[in-house]
CSV table of C-alpha atoms in Angstrom, one decimal:
chain,number,residue,atom,x,y,z
A,63,UNK,CA,15.5,35.1,-13.4
A,64,UNK,CA,15.3,33.0,-10.2
A,65,UNK,CA,11.8,33.0,-8.7
A,66,UNK,CA,9.5,31.0,-6.4
A,67,UNK,CA,6.1,29.6,-7.4
A,68,UNK,CA,3.7,26.7,-7.0
A,69,UNK,CA,3.1,23.8,-9.5
A,70,UNK,CA,-0.5,23.9,-10.5
A,71,UNK,CA,-0.5,21.3,-13.3
A,72,UNK,CA,1.8,18.5,-14.6
A,73,UNK,CA,1.4,17.0,-18.1
A,74,UNK,CA,3.8,14.9,-20.1
A,75,UNK,CA,7.0,16.1,-18.3
A,76,UNK,CA,6.0,19.8,-18.2
A,77,UNK,CA,5.3,21.5,-15.0
A,78,UNK,CA,3.1,24.6,-15.0
A,79,UNK,CA,4.3,26.9,-12.2
A,80,UNK,CA,2.1,29.8,-10.9
A,81,UNK,CA,4.2,32.8,-9.7
A,82,UNK,CA,2.7,36.2,-9.0
A,83,UNK,CA,-0.3,35.6,-11.3
A,84,UNK,CA,1.8,34.4,-14.2
A,85,UNK,CA,2.0,30.7,-15.2
A,86,UNK,CA,5.4,29.4,-16.4
A,87,UNK,CA,5.9,26.2,-18.4
A,88,UNK,CA,8.9,24.4,-16.9
A,89,UNK,CA,11.0,21.3,-17.2
A,90,UNK,CA,12.7,19.7,-14.2
A,91,UNK,CA,16.5,19.7,-14.1
A,92,UNK,CA,18.1,16.3,-14.6
A,93,UNK,CA,19.3,16.2,-11.1
A,94,UNK,CA,15.8,15.4,-9.9
A,95,UNK,CA,15.8,12.2,-12.1
A,96,UNK,CA,19.2,11.2,-10.8
A,97,UNK,CA,17.9,11.6,-7.2
A,98,UNK,CA,14.7,9.8,-8.1
A,99,UNK,CA,12.7,12.8,-7.0
A,100,UNK,CA,9.5,13.7,-8.9
A,101,UNK,CA,8.0,17.2,-8.6
A,102,UNK,CA,4.3,17.1,-7.7
A,103,UNK,CA,1.3,19.4,-8.3
A,104,UNK,CA,1.1,21.5,-5.1
A,105,UNK,CA,4.9,21.7,-4.7
A,106,UNK,CA,6.5,25.0,-3.9
A,107,UNK,CA,9.6,25.4,-6.1
A,108,UNK,CA,12.4,27.6,-7.1
A,109,UNK,CA,12.7,28.0,-10.9
A,110,UNK,CA,14.6,29.9,-13.6
A,111,UNK,CA,12.7,31.5,-16.4
A,112,UNK,CA,14.9,32.8,-19.2
A,113,UNK,CA,12.5,33.9,-21.8
A,114,UNK,CA,9.4,35.1,-19.9
A,115,UNK,CA,7.2,32.0,-19.9
A,116,UNK,CA,9.5,29.0,-20.2
A,117,UNK,CA,11.9,27.8,-17.6
A,118,UNK,CA,13.5,25.0,-15.4
A,119,UNK,CA,12.7,23.9,-11.9
A,120,UNK,CA,15.9,24.2,-9.8
A,121,UNK,CA,14.8,23.3,-6.3
A,122,UNK,CA,11.8,21.7,-4.5
A,123,UNK,CA,11.0,23.4,-1.2
A,124,UNK,CA,10.0,21.2,1.9
A,125,UNK,CA,6.6,19.6,1.6
A,126,UNK,CA,4.0,19.6,4.4
A,127,UNK,CA,2.6,16.3,3.1
A,128,UNK,CA,2.2,14.3,-0.1
A,129,UNK,CA,-0.4,11.9,-1.4
A,130,UNK,CA,0.2,8.9,-3.7
A,131,UNK,CA,-3.2,8.8,-5.3
A,132,UNK,CA,-3.8,11.4,-6.4
A,133,UNK,CA,-0.1,12.5,-6.7
A,134,UNK,CA,-0.2,15.9,-5.0
A,135,UNK,CA,1.7,17.8,-2.3
A,136,UNK,CA,1.0,20.4,0.4
A,137,UNK,CA,-2.7,19.6,0.7
A,138,UNK,CA,-4.5,21.4,3.6
A,139,UNK,CA,-8.0,20.0,3.3
A,140,UNK,CA,-10.1,17.5,1.4
A,141,UNK,CA,-13.6,17.7,0.1
A,142,UNK,CA,-14.8,14.1,0.6
A,143,UNK,CA,-17.5,13.7,-1.9
A,144,UNK,CA,-20.1,10.9,-1.6
A,145,UNK,CA,-23.3,10.5,-3.5
A,146,UNK,CA,-26.4,9.4,-1.6
A,147,UNK,CA,-27.7,7.6,-4.7
A,148,UNK,CA,-26.3,6.3,-8.0
A,149,UNK,CA,-24.0,5.0,-6.5
A,150,UNK,CA,-25.5,4.4,-3.1
A,151,UNK,CA,-23.8,5.8,0.0
A,152,UNK,CA,-21.2,3.4,1.5
A,153,UNK,CA,-20.3,4.4,5.1
A,154,UNK,CA,-17.5,1.8,5.2
A,155,UNK,CA,-15.9,3.5,2.2
A,156,UNK,CA,-16.4,6.9,3.6
A,157,UNK,CA,-14.6,5.9,6.8
A,158,UNK,CA,-11.8,4.5,4.8
A,159,UNK,CA,-11.4,7.8,3.0
A,160,UNK,CA,-11.4,9.6,6.3
A,161,UNK,CA,-8.7,7.3,7.8
A,162,UNK,CA,-6.4,8.1,4.9
A,163,UNK,CA,-7.1,11.8,5.2
A,164,UNK,CA,-6.5,11.8,9.0
A,165,UNK,CA,-3.3,9.9,8.5
A,166,UNK,CA,-2.0,12.7,6.2
A,167,UNK,CA,-3.0,15.3,8.8
A,168,UNK,CA,-5.5,16.9,6.3
A,169,UNK,CA,-8.7,18.5,7.4
A,170,UNK,CA,-11.8,16.7,6.0
A,171,UNK,CA,-15.1,18.3,4.8
A,172,UNK,CA,-17.8,15.8,3.9
A,173,UNK,CA,-20.1,16.6,0.9
A,174,UNK,CA,-23.1,14.5,0.2
A,175,UNK,CA,-24.2,14.9,-3.4
A,176,UNK,CA,-27.3,14.1,-5.5
A,177,UNK,CA,-29.6,15.1,-2.6
A,178,UNK,CA,-32.4,15.7,-5.1
A,179,UNK,CA,-32.7,11.9,-5.6
A,180,UNK,CA,-33.8,11.2,-2.0
A,181,UNK,CA,-37.3,10.9,-0.7
A,182,UNK,CA,-38.2,12.9,2.4
A,183,UNK,CA,-37.9,9.7,4.6
A,184,UNK,CA,-34.5,9.0,3.1
A,185,UNK,CA,-33.4,12.5,3.8
A,186,UNK,CA,-34.2,12.2,7.4
A,187,UNK,CA,-32.2,9.0,7.7
A,188,UNK,CA,-29.2,10.7,6.0
A,189,UNK,CA,-29.5,13.6,8.4
A,190,UNK,CA,-29.2,11.1,11.3
A,191,UNK,CA,-26.0,9.7,9.7
A,192,UNK,CA,-24.6,13.2,9.1
A,193,UNK,CA,-25.1,14.1,12.8
A,194,UNK,CA,-22.7,11.4,13.7
A,195,UNK,CA,-19.9,12.8,11.5
A,196,UNK,CA,-20.8,16.3,12.6
A,197,UNK,CA,-20.3,15.3,16.2
A,198,UNK,CA,-16.7,14.3,15.2
A,199,UNK,CA,-16.1,17.9,14.0
A,200,UNK,CA,-16.4,17.2,10.3
A,201,UNK,CA,-18.2,20.0,8.4
A,202,UNK,CA,-21.1,18.6,6.4
A,203,UNK,CA,-22.6,19.9,3.2
A,204,UNK,CA,-25.7,18.6,1.4
A,205,UNK,CA,-25.5,19.3,-2.4
A,206,UNK,CA,-27.4,18.8,-5.6
A,207,UNK,CA,-27.3,20.4,-9.0
A,208,UNK,CA,-30.9,21.7,-8.5
A,209,UNK,CA,-30.1,23.4,-5.2
A,210,UNK,CA,-27.2,25.7,-6.3
A,211,UNK,CA,-27.6,28.0,-3.2
A,212,UNK,CA,-26.1,25.3,-1.1
A,213,UNK,CA,-22.7,25.8,-2.7
A,214,UNK,CA,-22.2,29.4,-1.4
A,215,UNK,CA,-21.4,28.4,2.3
A,216,UNK,CA,-18.9,25.8,1.0
A,217,UNK,CA,-16.9,28.4,-0.9
A,218,UNK,CA,-15.9,30.1,2.4
A,219,UNK,CA,-13.9,27.0,3.3
A,220,UNK,CA,-11.8,27.1,0.1
A,221,UNK,CA,-10.3,30.6,0.5
A,222,UNK,CA,-6.4,30.6,0.7
A,223,UNK,CA,-6.3,26.8,0.9
A,224,UNK,CA,-5.1,23.9,-1.3
A,225,UNK,CA,-8.0,21.6,-1.4
A,226,UNK,CA,-8.2,18.1,-2.9
A,227,UNK,CA,-11.5,16.7,-4.0
A,228,UNK,CA,-11.7,13.0,-3.2
A,229,UNK,CA,-14.3,10.3,-3.7
A,230,UNK,CA,-15.1,7.2,-5.8
A,231,UNK,CA,-16.1,7.5,-9.5
A,232,UNK,CA,-19.5,8.8,-10.4
A,233,UNK,CA,-20.4,10.6,-7.2
A,234,UNK,CA,-20.4,14.0,-8.8
A,235,UNK,CA,-17.0,15.5,-8.1
A,236,UNK,CA,-16.8,17.3,-11.4
A,237,UNK,CA,-20.4,18.5,-11.0
A,238,UNK,CA,-19.5,19.8,-7.6
A,239,UNK,CA,-16.6,21.9,-9.1
A,240,UNK,CA,-18.8,23.2,-11.8
A,241,UNK,CA,-21.3,24.2,-9.1
A,242,UNK,CA,-18.6,26.1,-7.2
A,243,UNK,CA,-17.4,27.9,-10.4
A,244,UNK,CA,-19.8,27.8,-13.3
A,245,UNK,CA,-17.0,29.0,-15.7
A,246,UNK,CA,-15.1,25.7,-15.4
A,247,UNK,CA,-17.5,23.5,-17.4
A,248,UNK,CA,-15.5,20.4,-16.5
A,249,UNK,CA,-16.7,17.3,-18.5
A,250,UNK,CA,-19.0,15.0,-16.5
A,251,UNK,CA,-20.5,11.6,-17.4
A,252,UNK,CA,-23.5,9.8,-16.2
A,253,UNK,CA,-23.2,6.5,-14.2
A,254,UNK,CA,-22.6,3.4,-16.3
A,255,UNK,CA,-25.7,1.3,-15.8
A,256,UNK,CA,-23.7,-1.8,-16.7
A,257,UNK,CA,-20.8,-1.2,-14.4
A,258,UNK,CA,-22.7,0.7,-11.7
A,259,UNK,CA,-20.0,3.4,-11.5
A,260,UNK,CA,-19.0,6.6,-13.2
A,261,UNK,CA,-16.6,6.8,-16.1
A,262,UNK,CA,-13.2,8.3,-15.4
A,263,UNK,CA,-13.7,11.8,-16.9
A,264,UNK,CA,-10.7,13.4,-15.1
A,265,UNK,CA,-7.3,12.5,-16.6
A,266,UNK,CA,-4.7,14.4,-14.7
A,267,UNK,CA,-4.2,16.4,-11.5
A,268,UNK,CA,-4.6,20.2,-11.8
A,269,UNK,CA,-5.0,22.9,-9.3
A,270,UNK,CA,-7.9,25.2,-10.3
A,271,UNK,CA,-8.4,28.7,-8.9
A,272,UNK,CA,-11.8,28.5,-7.2
A,273,UNK,CA,-13.3,30.9,-4.5
A,274,UNK,CA,-10.0,32.4,-3.6
A,275,UNK,CA,-8.2,29.1,-3.2
A,276,UNK,CA,-6.7,26.3,-5.3
A,277,UNK,CA,-8.7,23.1,-5.7
A,278,UNK,CA,-7.4,19.8,-7.2
A,279,UNK,CA,-9.7,18.0,-9.6
A,280,UNK,CA,-8.5,14.4,-9.3
A,281,UNK,CA,-9.2,11.1,-11.0
A,282,UNK,CA,-11.9,9.1,-9.2
A,283,UNK,CA,-11.3,5.8,-7.5
A,284,UNK,CA,-13.3,3.3,-5.6
A,285,UNK,CA,-10.9,1.5,-3.3
A,286,UNK,CA,-8.1,2.5,-0.9
A,287,UNK,CA,-5.1,0.4,0.0
A,288,UNK,CA,-4.3,0.1,3.8
A,289,UNK,CA,-1.1,-1.9,3.3
A,290,UNK,CA,1.2,0.9,4.5
A,291,UNK,CA,-0.7,1.3,7.8
A,292,UNK,CA,0.3,-0.2,11.1
A,293,UNK,CA,-2.3,-1.9,13.3
A,294,UNK,CA,-1.1,-0.1,16.4
A,295,UNK,CA,-1.6,3.3,14.7
A,296,UNK,CA,-4.9,2.8,13.1
A,297,UNK,CA,-7.0,4.1,16.0
A,298,UNK,CA,-5.1,7.4,15.8
A,299,UNK,CA,-7.1,8.1,12.6
A,300,UNK,CA,-10.5,7.7,14.3
A,301,UNK,CA,-10.8,11.0,16.3
A,302,UNK,CA,-13.3,9.5,18.8
A,303,UNK,CA,-10.8,6.7,19.5
A,304,UNK,CA,-7.7,8.8,19.5
A,305,UNK,CA,-9.0,11.0,22.3
A,306,UNK,CA,-9.7,8.0,24.5
A,307,UNK,CA,-6.7,5.7,23.9
A,308,UNK,CA,-4.6,7.2,26.6
A,309,UNK,CA,-7.2,6.1,29.1
A,310,UNK,CA,-6.9,2.5,28.2
A,311,UNK,CA,-5.1,0.4,30.8
A,312,UNK,CA,-2.6,-1.2,28.4
A,313,UNK,CA,-0.2,0.8,26.3
A,314,UNK,CA,-0.7,-0.2,22.7
A,315,UNK,CA,-4.2,-1.3,23.3
A,316,UNK,CA,-5.9,-2.5,20.0
A,317,UNK,CA,-9.4,-2.0,21.4
A,318,UNK,CA,-10.4,-5.5,20.5
A,319,UNK,CA,-10.0,-8.0,23.3
A,320,UNK,CA,-8.0,-6.1,26.0
A,321,UNK,CA,-9.7,-5.5,29.4
A,322,UNK,CA,-10.2,-2.0,30.8
A,323,UNK,CA,-10.3,-0.5,27.3
A,324,UNK,CA,-11.7,3.1,27.3
A,325,UNK,CA,-12.7,2.8,23.6
A,326,UNK,CA,-14.8,-0.4,24.2
A,327,UNK,CA,-16.3,1.3,27.3
A,328,UNK,CA,-17.3,4.2,25.1
A,329,UNK,CA,-18.8,1.9,22.6
A,330,UNK,CA,-20.9,0.2,25.3
A,331,UNK,CA,-22.2,3.5,26.5
A,332,UNK,CA,-23.0,4.7,23.0
A,333,UNK,CA,-20.4,7.4,22.9
A,334,UNK,CA,-18.7,5.7,20.0
A,335,UNK,CA,-21.0,4.6,17.1
A,336,UNK,CA,-21.2,0.9,16.4
A,337,UNK,CA,-20.8,1.5,12.7
A,338,UNK,CA,-17.5,3.3,13.2
A,339,UNK,CA,-16.1,0.7,15.6
A,340,UNK,CA,-17.1,-2.1,13.2
A,341,UNK,CA,-15.3,-0.4,10.4
A,342,UNK,CA,-12.2,0.1,12.6
A,343,UNK,CA,-12.2,-3.7,13.3
A,344,UNK,CA,-12.6,-4.4,9.5
A,345,UNK,CA,-9.7,-2.1,8.7
A,346,UNK,CA,-7.5,-3.5,11.5
A,347,UNK,CA,-8.0,-7.1,10.2
A,348,UNK,CA,-7.3,-5.9,6.7
A,349,UNK,CA,-4.0,-4.4,7.7
A,350,UNK,CA,-3.1,-7.4,9.8
A,351,UNK,CA,-3.9,-9.8,6.9
A,352,UNK,CA,-1.8,-7.7,4.5
A,353,UNK,CA,1.1,-7.8,6.8
A,354,UNK,CA,0.8,-11.5,7.4
A,355,UNK,CA,0.9,-12.2,3.6
A,356,UNK,CA,4.0,-10.2,3.1
């Protein structure tokens, strides 16, 4: 039987393919190894199933995109999960996540977790920060394990989508998934007080059926490599800069020292946030330094 399906889990050389509500345990044909092609969770595939539940992947269908870490394909949107305490919120790291997501043409949804740990004054400061990102068209959700009603509006974003959950360790990604679907009971760990970060409780990439969509629970990580970016493309991944770069006087403007720069003009007038521009400069220099070393 030749059929089409979607890889929802990959463990130890076995690929679990969902097709018409049935999951098939498949191996990949040797031709993939010879061509140095690795099937990924999220891939649409053609497969043969000879005995009902076991089979072989015959062909990978074209990918919309693919991520390296986590290794997953055809992602449509990302829940970018950042805690507001334990660990403290890092806007620089948030912007680095958003740059990677924009570069892969994935929609981003920002989720601030552990809201119950904030004082009233701290909440007000966070709402000011959130308004900046909301002005860039990023949906914002404020979540905590003691305010379960806040999860309901988020579920509407998941329907019929492949969603990846991204964020550093210990920010509550597994708790968020448990909040979205209480039947999951994904293992969670508290923050390590010695290391100041969460333990890696998620060991593999798997697409979980949640709220009418498929959501990837992925290993947490705390840094993102910019080495594969080009300096001249970096501003494309800042929406507020992308929409203004065509108005710069010079083609290929880096928005650093060039005259008649629309981005710097917007910065001066307050239309672009200083924090976002400063992070752009940091990332630009990071990319430049990486290229210089190699």
